[in-house]
mmCIF file of C-alpha atoms in Angstrom:
data_model
loop_
_atom_site.group_PDB
_atom_site.id
_atom_site.type_symbol
_atom_site.label_atom_id
_atom_site.label_comp_id
_atom_site.label_asym_id
_atom_site.label_seq_id
_atom_site.Cartn_x
_atom_site.Cartn_y
_atom_site.Cartn_z
ATOM 1 C CA ASP R 1 0.661 0.031 -0.125
ATOM 2 C CA ASP R 2 1.528 3.475 -1.251
ATOM 3 C CA GLU R 3 -0.883 6.343 0.278
ATOM 4 C CA ALA R 4 0.118 10.377 -0.299
ATOM 5 C CA LEU R 5 -1.531 12.472 2.576
ATOM 6 C CA ALA R 6 0.109 15.585 2.489
ATOM 7 C CA LEU R 7 0.565 18.019 -1.389
ATOM 8 C CA ALA R 8 2.937 21.053 -1.375
ATOM 9 C CA VAL R 9 3.943 23.007 -4.829
ATOM 10 C CA GLN R 10 7.294 24.387 -4.827
ATOM 11 C CA ALA R 11 7.801 28.291 -6.230
ATOM 12 C CA ASP R 12 9.690 26.997 -9.710
ATOM 13 C CA GLY R 13 5.819 24.524 -9.812
ATOM 14 C CA ARG R 14 7.168 20.758 -8.713
ATOM 15 C CA ILE R 15 4.905 19.137 -6.974
ATOM 16 C CA LEU R 16 5.772 17.227 -3.569
ATOM 17 C CA LEU R 17 3.631 14.417 -2.341
ATOM 18 C CA ALA R 18 3.914 13.113 1.071
ATOM 19 C CA GLY R 19 2.979 10.171 2.775
ATOM 20 C CA PHE R 20 3.512 6.210 3.574
ATOM 21 C CA SER R 21 4.750 3.339 1.507
ATOM 22 C CA THR R 22 4.472 -0.159 3.036
ATOM 23 C CA ASN R 23 7.686 -1.987 3.177
ATOM 24 C CA SER R 24 5.801 -5.614 3.665
ATOM 25 C CA VAL R 25 6.206 -5.379 7.408
ATOM 26 C CA VAL R 26 5.810 -1.910 7.975
ATOM 27 C CA LYS R 27 5.236 1.881 6.564
ATOM 28 C CA ASP R 28 7.908 3.969 5.975
ATOM 29 C CA VAL R 29 7.663 7.798 5.219
ATOM 30 C CA ALA R 30 7.460 8.436 1.473
ATOM 31 C CA VAL R 31 8.257 11.478 -0.444
ATOM 32 C CA ALA R 32 8.015 12.225 -4.441
ATOM 33 C CA ARG R 33 8.763 15.084 -6.586
ATOM 34 C CA TYR R 34 7.034 15.598 -9.964
ATOM 35 C CA HIS R 35 7.399 18.197 -12.726
ATOM 36 C CA PRO R 36 4.430 20.424 -13.964
ATOM 37 C CA ASP R 37 3.529 17.850 -16.928
ATOM 38 C CA GLY R 38 3.677 14.930 -13.908
ATOM 39 C CA LYS R 39 6.552 13.197 -14.647
ATOM 40 C CA LEU R 40 9.152 11.860 -11.978
ATOM 41 C CA ASP R 41 11.156 14.439 -10.707
ATOM 42 C CA THR R 42 14.749 12.144 -11.152
ATOM 43 C CA SER R 43 16.738 14.659 -9.585
ATOM 44 C CA PHE R 44 15.009 13.766 -6.463
ATOM 45 C CA GLN R 45 17.424 11.089 -5.306
ATOM 46 C CA THR R 46 17.833 9.911 -8.761
ATOM 47 C CA THR R 47 14.414 8.186 -8.657
ATOM 48 C CA GLY R 48 12.327 10.938 -7.947
ATOM 49 C CA PHE R 49 11.133 9.674 -4.493
ATOM 50 C CA THR R 50 12.523 8.526 -1.470
ATOM 51 C CA THR R 51 11.785 6.538 1.958
ATOM 52 C CA PHE R 52 12.889 6.134 5.404
ATOM 53 C CA THR R 53 12.123 5.213 9.285
ATOM 54 C CA VAL R 54 11.050 6.792 12.181
ATOM 55 C CA GLY R 55 11.196 4.188 15.231
ATOM 56 C CA GLY R 56 10.761 0.357 14.803
ATOM 57 C CA GLY R 57 6.897 1.032 13.926
ATOM 58 C CA ASN R 58 4.824 2.316 11.477
ATOM 59 C CA ALA R 59 5.262 5.736 10.372
ATOM 60 C CA MET R 60 3.780 8.328 7.867
ATOM 61 C CA ALA R 61 4.275 11.968 6.401
ATOM 62 C CA GLN R 62 1.282 14.216 7.464
ATOM 63 C CA ALA R 63 2.040 17.308 6.156
ATOM 64 C CA ILE R 64 4.688 19.295 4.211
ATOM 65 C CA VAL R 65 5.877 22.523 3.857
ATOM 66 C CA VAL R 66 9.400 23.651 1.398
ATOM 67 C CA GLN R 67 11.566 26.475 3.110
ATOM 68 C CA ALA R 68 12.557 29.911 0.750
ATOM 69 C CA ASP R 69 15.607 27.448 0.385
ATOM 70 C CA GLY R 70 14.588 25.098 -0.696
ATOM 71 C CA ARG R 71 14.435 22.297 2.004
ATOM 72 C CA ILE R 72 11.289 20.386 2.919
ATOM 73 C CA VAL R 73 10.349 19.859 6.169
ATOM 74 C CA LEU R 74 7.740 17.163 6.782
ATOM 75 C CA ALA R 75 5.441 16.264 9.757
ATOM 76 C CA GLY R 76 3.915 13.150 10.813
ATOM 77 C CA THR R 77 3.153 10.413 13.176
ATOM 78 C CA ALA R 78 5.225 7.198 13.997
ATOM 79 C CA ASP R 79 4.261 4.128 16.133
ATOM 80 C CA ASN R 80 6.906 3.610 18.825
ATOM 81 C CA GLY R 81 7.183 -0.089 18.106
ATOM 82 C CA ALA R 82 4.726 -0.970 16.033
ATOM 83 C CA ASN R 83 2.099 0.135 18.668
ATOM 84 C CA ALA R 84 -0.578 2.786 17.301
ATOM 85 C CA ALA R 85 -1.142 2.899 21.368
ATOM 86 C CA SER R 86 2.502 4.402 21.365
ATOM 87 C CA SER R 87 2.508 6.899 18.788
ATOM 88 C CA GLU R 88 4.985 10.008 18.375
ATOM 89 C CA ILE R 89 4.860 13.037 16.699
ATOM 90 C CA PHE R 90 8.370 13.328 14.896
ATOM 91 C CA LEU R 91 9.163 16.309 12.005
ATOM 92 C CA ALA R 92 12.152 15.636 9.527
ATOM 93 C CA ARG R 93 13.430 17.855 6.933
ATOM 94 C CA LEU R 94 15.244 16.742 3.492
ATOM 95 C CA THR R 95 17.771 18.729 1.238
ATOM 96 C CA GLU R 96 16.136 20.391 -1.729
ATOM 97 C CA ASN R 97 17.331 17.163 -3.402
ATOM 98 C CA GLY R 98 15.672 14.589 -1.402
ATOM 99 C CA ALA R 99 18.465 13.861 1.107
ATOM 100 C CA PRO R 100 18.226 13.664 4.779
ATOM 101 C CA ASP R 101 19.412 16.995 6.628
ATOM 102 C CA THR R 102 21.942 16.699 9.306
ATOM 103 C CA SER R 103 22.237 19.533 10.192
ATOM 104 C CA PHE R 104 18.549 19.268 11.553
ATOM 105 C CA GLY R 105 17.811 17.736 14.826
ATOM 106 C CA THR R 106 19.505 14.012 14.837
ATOM 107 C CA ASP R 107 20.268 12.713 11.099
ATOM 108 C CA GLY R 108 17.447 15.049 9.912
ATOM 109 C CA LYS R 109 15.098 13.983 12.389
ATOM 110 C CA LEU R 110 13.004 15.291 15.364
ATOM 111 C CA VAL R 111 10.615 13.346 17.765
ATOM 112 C CA LEU R 112 8.573 15.894 19.980
ATOM 113 C CA PRO R 113 8.975 15.592 23.577
ATOM 114 C CA LEU R 114 5.257 15.262 24.599
ATOM 115 C CA ALA R 115 5.378 13.758 28.661
ATOM 116 C CA GLY R 116 4.385 10.275 28.431
ATOM 117 C CA LYS R 117 1.510 11.214 26.070
ATOM 118 C CA THR R 118 0.937 9.511 22.842
ATOM 119 C CA GLY R 119 0.600 12.343 19.731
ATOM 120 C CA VAL R 120 -0.554 12.879 16.437
ATOM 121 C CA ALA R 121 -0.010 15.253 13.741
ATOM 122 C CA TYR R 122 -1.924 16.793 11.585
ATOM 123 C CA ASP R 123 -0.627 20.567 10.178
ATOM 124 C CA LEU R 124 2.382 22.261 9.629
ATOM 125 C CA GLN R 125 3.570 25.849 9.212
ATOM 126 C CA LEU R 126 6.560 27.415 8.930
ATOM 127 C CA THR R 127 6.646 31.440 10.794
ATOM 128 C CA LEU R 128 8.181 34.454 8.913
ATOM 129 C CA ASP R 129 11.608 34.095 11.123
ATOM 130 C CA GLY R 130 11.720 30.466 9.826
ATOM 131 C CA ASP R 131 10.754 28.633 12.454
ATOM 132 C CA ILE R 132 8.195 25.814 12.337
ATOM 133 C CA LEU R 133 4.954 24.841 14.091
ATOM 134 C CA VAL R 134 3.334 21.940 14.063
ATOM 135 C CA ALA R 135 -0.115 21.042 16.011
ATOM 136 C CA GLY R 136 -1.983 17.924 16.488
ATOM 137 C CA THR R 137 -3.387 15.929 19.451
ATOM 138 C CA ALA R 138 -1.570 14.582 22.514
ATOM 139 C CA GLY R 139 -3.636 11.999 24.691
ATOM 140 C CA ASP R 140 -3.630 9.709 27.491
ATOM 141 C CA GLY R 141 -5.829 7.667 29.738
ATOM 142 C CA ASN R 142 -7.368 10.795 30.370
ATOM 143 C CA GLY R 143 -7.860 11.843 26.860
ATOM 144 C CA LEU R 144 -6.969 14.053 23.752
ATOM 145 C CA GLN R 145 -5.561 17.704 23.923
ATOM 146 C CA GLY R 146 -4.916 19.976 21.105
ATOM 147 C CA MET R 147 -1.033 20.285 20.755
ATOM 148 C CA ILE R 148 0.868 22.845 18.960
ATOM 149 C CA ALA R 149 4.909 22.724 19.525
ATOM 150 C CA ARG R 150 7.550 25.227 17.780
ATOM 151 C CA VAL R 151 10.554 23.973 16.653
ATOM 152 C CA ASN R 152 13.606 26.257 15.508
ATOM 153 C CA GLU R 153 15.231 25.721 12.271
ATOM 154 C CA ASP R 154 18.126 24.078 13.475
ATOM 155 C CA GLY R 155 15.823 21.468 14.509
ATOM 156 C CA LYS R 156 15.682 21.367 18.238
ATOM 157 C CA MET R 157 12.938 22.595 20.165
ATOM 158 C CA ASP R 158 12.321 26.420 21.013
ATOM 159 C CA THR R 159 12.132 26.467 25.224
ATOM 160 C CA THR R 160 10.696 30.271 24.938
ATOM 161 C CA PHE R 161 7.197 28.306 23.375
ATOM 162 C CA GLY R 162 5.016 26.970 26.177
ATOM 163 C CA THR R 163 6.620 24.148 27.729
ATOM 164 C CA ASP R 164 9.737 23.539 26.796
ATOM 165 C CA GLY R 165 8.245 23.959 22.792
ATOM 166 C CA VAL R 166 4.958 22.443 23.253
ATOM 167 C CA VAL R 167 1.841 24.063 24.528
ATOM 168 C CA LEU R 168 -1.256 21.917 24.820
ATOM 169 C CA ILE R 169 -4.841 22.890 25.292
ATOM 170 C CA ASP R 170 -5.635 23.226 28.619
ATOM 171 C CA ARG R 171 -10.062 22.073 29.044
ATOM 172 C CA GLU R 172 -11.716 19.944 31.396
ATOM 173 C CA TYR R 173 -13.200 18.203 27.884
ATOM 174 C CA GLU R 174 -11.548 16.477 24.537
ATOM 175 C CA THR R 175 -10.101 18.670 22.448
ATOM 176 C CA ALA R 176 -8.285 18.625 18.984
ATOM 177 C CA ALA R 177 -5.875 20.572 16.706
ATOM 178 C CA HIS R 178 -6.441 19.399 12.595
ATOM 179 C CA SER R 179 -5.100 22.896 10.763
ATOM 180 C CA LEU R 180 -3.236 25.517 11.596
ATOM 181 C CA VAL R 181 -2.791 29.460 10.483
ATOM 182 C CA VAL R 182 0.196 32.114 11.436
ATOM 183 C CA GLN R 183 -1.576 35.621 10.712
ATOM 184 C CA SER R 184 0.335 38.445 10.183
ATOM 185 C CA ASP R 185 0.785 39.920 13.673
ATOM 186 C CA THR R 186 1.961 36.158 14.361
ATOM 187 C CA THR R 187 -0.511 35.082 16.870
ATOM 188 C CA ILE R 188 -1.440 31.344 15.498
ATOM 189 C CA LEU R 189 -5.224 30.248 14.882
ATOM 190 C CA LEU R 190 -6.100 26.106 15.747
ATOM 191 C CA ALA R 191 -8.890 24.468 13.887
ATOM 192 C CA GLY R 192 -9.983 21.717 15.350
ATOM 193 C CA TYR R 193 -12.804 20.219 17.507
ATOM 194 C CA ASN R 194 -13.972 19.906 20.896
ATOM 195 C CA LYS R 195 -16.145 17.671 23.352
ATOM 196 C CA PRO R 196 -17.481 19.913 26.102
ATOM 197 C CA GLU R 197 -20.726 17.740 26.004
ATOM 198 C CA GLY R 198 -19.591 14.675 25.004
ATOM 199 C CA VAL R 199 -20.388 15.455 21.531
ATOM 200 C CA ALA R 200 -17.324 17.220 19.146
ATOM 201 C CA GLY R 201 -18.398 20.514 18.515
ATOM 202 C CA LEU R 202 -17.038 22.871 15.995
ATOM 203 C CA SER R 203 -13.840 24.719 17.910
ATOM 204 C CA LEU R 204 -10.436 27.937 16.745
ATOM 205 C CA PHE R 205 -8.363 28.547 19.413
ATOM 206 C CA ARG R 206 -6.040 31.785 19.240
ATOM 207 C CA LEU R 207 -2.473 31.522 21.053
ATOM 208 C CA LYS R 208 0.191 34.490 20.809
ATOM 209 C CA ALA R 209 3.896 34.206 19.360
ATOM 210 C CA ASP R 210 4.617 32.951 22.914
ATOM 211 C CA GLY R 211 1.974 30.100 22.535
ATOM 212 C CA ALA R 212 0.070 31.604 25.107
ATOM 213 C CA LEU R 213 -4.017 31.600 25.107
ATOM 214 C CA ASP R 214 -4.660 34.977 23.519
ATOM 215 C CA GLU R 215 -7.912 35.372 26.179
ATOM 216 C CA SER R 216 -8.689 38.759 23.713
ATOM 217 C CA PHE R 217 -10.222 35.955 21.478
ATOM 218 C CA GLY R 218 -13.473 34.600 22.242
ATOM 219 C CA ALA R 219 -14.110 32.864 25.786
ATOM 220 C CA GLN R 220 -10.071 32.266 26.921
ATOM 221 C CA GLY R 221 -8.824 32.286 23.742
ATOM 222 C CA GLU R 222 -11.527 29.833 22.676
ATOM 223 C CA VAL R 223 -14.423 30.252 20.178
ATOM 224 C CA ARG R 224 -16.752 27.052 20.377
ATOM 225 C CA ILE R 225 -19.869 26.297 17.948
ATOM 226 C CA THR R 226 -21.591 23.402 19.272
ATOM 227 C CA ASP R 227 -25.011 21.986 17.566
ATOM 228 C CA THR R 228 -27.358 20.151 19.976
ATOM 229 C CA GLU R 229 -28.424 17.473 16.882
ATOM 230 C CA GLY R 230 -25.177 16.573 16.001
ATOM 231 C CA GLU R 231 -21.269 16.301 15.601
ATOM 232 C CA ALA R 232 -19.527 18.741 13.950
ATOM 233 C CA ILE R 233 -15.357 18.817 13.686
ATOM 234 C CA LEU R 234 -13.282 20.784 11.202
ATOM 235 C CA TYR R 235 -10.106 19.709 9.416
ATOM 236 C CA ASP R 236 -8.603 21.965 7.393
ATOM 237 C CA MET R 237 -8.433 26.127 7.435
ATOM 238 C CA ALA R 238 -7.680 28.834 4.628
ATOM 239 C CA VAL R 239 -7.356 32.494 4.523
ATOM 240 C CA GLN R 240 -8.843 34.785 2.155
ATOM 241 C CA ALA R 241 -7.058 38.291 0.611
ATOM 242 C CA ASP R 242 -8.777 40.238 3.354
ATOM 243 C CA GLY R 243 -7.261 37.671 6.372
ATOM 244 C CA ARG R 244 -11.280 36.194 6.650
ATOM 245 C CA LEU R 245 -10.713 32.540 8.027
ATOM 246 C CA VAL R 246 -12.437 30.002 5.485
ATOM 247 C CA VAL R 247 -13.113 26.274 7.544
ATOM 248 C CA VAL R 248 -14.264 23.217 5.895
ATOM 249 C CA GLY R 249 -15.265 19.934 7.974
ATOM 250 C CA THR R 250 -18.289 18.013 8.857
ATOM 251 C CA TYR R 251 -21.609 17.592 10.107
ATOM 252 C CA ASP R 252 -23.257 14.428 11.241
ATOM 253 C CA ASN R 253 -27.072 15.142 10.369
ATOM 254 C CA SER R 254 -27.629 12.148 12.490
ATOM 255 C CA GLU R 255 -28.326 9.535 9.545
ATOM 256 C CA TYR R 256 -25.045 10.417 7.688
ATOM 257 C CA ARG R 257 -22.405 13.568 7.949
ATOM 258 C CA GLU R 258 -22.449 16.398 5.388
ATOM 259 C CA ILE R 259 -19.753 18.883 4.463
ATOM 260 C CA ILE R 260 -19.788 21.837 6.436
ATOM 261 C CA LEU R 261 -17.790 25.284 5.044
ATOM 262 C CA GLY R 262 -17.485 28.498 7.628
ATOM 263 C CA ARG R 263 -16.242 32.051 7.603
ATOM 264 C CA PHE R 264 -15.266 33.910 10.205
ATOM 265 C CA LEU R 265 -13.620 37.359 10.862
ATOM 266 C CA THR R 266 -9.957 38.129 11.451
ATOM 267 C CA ASN R 267 -11.190 38.215 15.553
ATOM 268 C CA GLY R 268 -12.843 34.934 15.512
ATOM 269 C CA GLN R 269 -17.031 36.439 15.177
ATOM 270 C CA ILE R 270 -18.572 34.443 12.914
ATOM 271 C CA ASP R 271 -19.168 36.374 9.194
ATOM 272 C CA THR R 272 -22.596 36.103 9.612
ATOM 273 C CA SER R 273 -22.117 37.805 5.696
ATOM 274 C CA PHE R 274 -21.530 33.992 4.302
ATOM 275 C CA GLY R 275 -23.917 31.421 3.979
ATOM 276 C CA THR R 276 -26.427 31.252 7.088
ATOM 277 C CA ALA R 277 -25.688 32.677 10.236
ATOM 278 C CA GLY R 278 -22.026 32.289 9.070
ATOM 279 C CA MET R 279 -22.218 28.294 8.018
ATOM 280 C CA VAL R 280 -23.279 26.890 4.980
ATOM 281 C CA ARG R 281 -24.279 22.369 5.043
ATOM 282 C CA SER R 282 -23.274 21.198 1.741
ATOM 283 C CA ASP R 283 -25.982 17.465 1.772
ATOM 284 C CA LEU R 284 -24.925 15.498 -1.040
ATOM 285 C CA GLY R 285 -27.129 12.288 0.137
ATOM 286 C CA TYR R 286 -24.534 10.674 1.303
ATOM 287 C CA ASP R 287 -21.671 10.274 4.423
ATOM 288 C CA SER R 288 -19.068 13.241 3.388
ATOM 289 C CA VAL R 289 -16.436 14.797 4.575
ATOM 290 C CA GLY R 290 -14.237 18.177 3.306
ATOM 291 C CA TYR R 291 -11.114 17.307 4.502
ATOM 292 C CA GLY R 292 -9.123 20.550 2.267
ATOM 293 C CA VAL R 293 -10.407 23.999 1.370
ATOM 294 C CA ALA R 294 -8.492 26.846 -0.913
ATOM 295 C CA VAL R 295 -9.230 29.874 -1.613
ATOM 296 C CA GLU R 296 -9.140 30.558 -5.681
ATOM 297 C CA ASN R 297 -7.443 33.769 -6.916
ATOM 298 C CA ASP R 298 -10.761 35.188 -7.573
ATOM 299 C CA GLY R 299 -11.663 34.977 -4.185
ATOM 300 C CA ALA R 300 -14.192 31.446 -4.987
ATOM 301 C CA ILE R 301 -13.840 28.596 -2.156
ATOM 302 C CA VAL R 302 -12.625 25.161 -3.165
ATOM 303 C CA VAL R 303 -13.237 21.671 -0.885
ATOM 304 C CA THR R 304 -11.874 18.359 -1.315
ATOM 305 C CA GLY R 305 -12.761 15.201 0.718
ATOM 306 C CA TYR R 306 -14.944 12.178 -0.040
ATOM 307 C CA SER R 307 -18.522 10.820 -0.518
ATOM 308 C CA GLN R 308 -19.731 7.256 0.494
ATOM 309 C CA THR R 309 -21.786 6.403 -1.900
ATOM 310 C CA VAL R 310 -23.562 2.778 -1.757
ATOM 311 C CA LYS R 311 -20.369 1.685 -4.055
ATOM 312 C CA GLY R 312 -17.899 3.012 -2.177
ATOM 313 C CA LYS R 313 -16.012 6.202 -1.361
ATOM 314 C CA ASP R 314 -15.579 8.547 -3.965
ATOM 315 C CA ILE R 315 -13.335 11.642 -4.486
ATOM 316 C CA ILE R 316 -15.110 14.860 -4.637
ATOM 317 C CA LEU R 317 -14.040 18.523 -5.847
ATOM 318 C CA LEU R 318 -16.449 21.174 -4.588
ATOM 319 C CA ARG R 319 -16.474 24.736 -5.628
ATOM 320 C CA TYR R 320 -18.482 27.512 -4.031
ATOM 321 C CA GLY R 321 -19.200 31.289 -5.083
ATOM 322 C CA VAL R 322 -22.139 33.784 -5.407
ATOM 323 C CA GLU R 323 -24.453 32.140 -7.324
ATOM 324 C CA GLN R 324 -25.398 28.659 -9.097
ATOM 325 C CA SER R 325 -23.972 28.341 -12.623
ATOM 326 C CA ALA R 326 -24.383 24.651 -13.137
ATOM 327 C CA ALA R 327 -27.291 22.627 -13.826
ATOM 328 C CA GLU R 328 -29.724 21.818 -10.297
ATOM 329 C CA GLY R 329 -28.151 19.087 -8.570
ATOM 330 C CA SER R 330 -24.389 19.104 -10.270
ATOM 331 C CA THR R 331 -21.954 19.434 -7.693
ATOM 332 C CA THR R 332 -18.578 18.988 -10.073
ATOM 333 C CA GLY R 333 -16.551 21.324 -12.856
ATOM 334 C CA ALA R 334 -19.376 24.060 -11.902
ATOM 335 C CA THR R 335 -17.507 27.520 -12.617
ATOM 336 C CA GLU R 336 -17.808 30.711 -11.022
ATOM 337 C CA THR R 337 -17.398 34.267 -12.562
ATOM 338 C CA ALA R 338 -18.299 36.367 -9.260
ATOM 339 C CA PRO R 339 -15.381 37.855 -7.352
ATOM 340 C CA GLU R 340 -16.512 37.682 -4.150
ATOM 341 C CA THR R 341 -18.040 34.359 -2.638
ATOM 342 C CA THR R 342 -20.896 34.050 0.074
ATOM 343 C CA GLY R 343 -21.036 30.700 0.587
ATOM 344 C CA ALA R 344 -23.475 29.719 -1.838
ATOM 345 C CA ALA R 345 -22.803 25.979 -3.032
ATOM 346 C CA THR R 346 -22.134 26.003 -7.062
ATOM 347 C CA GLY R 347 -24.756 24.019 -8.273
ATOM 348 C CA THR R 348 -26.414 22.074 -4.928
ATOM 349 C CA ASP R 349 -29.761 22.493 -3.224
ATOM 350 C CA PRO R 350 -30.294 24.608 -1.287
ATOM 351 C CA VAL R 351 -28.550 24.151 2.141
ATOM 352 C CA ALA R 352 -29.905 23.529 5.565
ATOM 353 C CA ALA R 353 -29.698 26.415 8.481
ATOM 354 C CA TRP R 354 -27.344 26.348 10.596
ATOM 355 C CA SER R 355 -30.189 27.350 12.860
ATOM 356 C CA ASN R 356 -29.338 24.816 16.420
ATOM 357 C CA ALA R 357 -25.916 26.415 16.727
ATOM 358 C CA GLU R 358 -25.207 27.857 20.049
ATOM 359 C CA VAL R 359 -21.777 29.888 19.705
ATOM 360 C CA ALA R 360 -19.371 30.283 22.762
ATOM 361 C CA GLY R 361 -16.787 33.207 23.105
ATOM 362 C CA GLN R 362 -18.800 35.365 20.927
#
């Protein structure tokens, strides 16, 4: 088995994929590079791809970024001794040509110190000064916590950030950080979920540059949106040109999951000009999840994920804009000409209202 779980495009247009490749025993981290025409770039480790291990068990890359100097940073999850119950978060850095960058961490790798907690990595970003931020979850028998760590460019923990470089979102309920964005004022936004009542709800956290929660944001640094009728989780986040935040995830309507899309102002307030009360629920008639979101140059929003029909899972691509420009009921291949998005899903039935939502910290 081989899977690509993350993608990055270099400044020269070459495409990097990262994920895992199974070596018949365990999963190894795998990275490949392609030319813009889709052909393997054989200047990358002579074959166009590379694999390597982290620890003694399964390991996979789940996020990838390219530094300004061309070096490649990966974040992922490794099972310590092929035991998923003791998973760890790692960072690795490759040279521009795919070799391990031995100037980073130990032989090009760093395992985060999580004080005995298991960890899963979800997102990775670079700060303006070149440091590395990785977000995910850390947990033990008491449940999961959203996690973010900051690592210096040389692969050592930034001890000025949180506790020894790591911040855990300390709440009385379970939290998770699936996506992160560094804002222009160096504050950090995390998107994921929280479970104050045992049911997952949409959640945003904002931290200062030193890792402290920004108490001016929402309620004690958190904006929490819960719905009394179903579970909702955020998986990805993107920033529009005007700084507004677009988030995507899934909502459980008690029969199956729908894709949920929302937009927030830079201060964490829901953008009520977007969709219905700031949210759009796209009911495709089958269990569907939105895993990735991007904002196009004209302001349109593109979402990818999957929808599970009776025949199995299908990859989906949705584009959201001001007005419908494709035949009613079509969700693929639609075009949008308006430059400003308001949350109407192109080519879908009218979305359900987000009427039962309760917002904490607004």
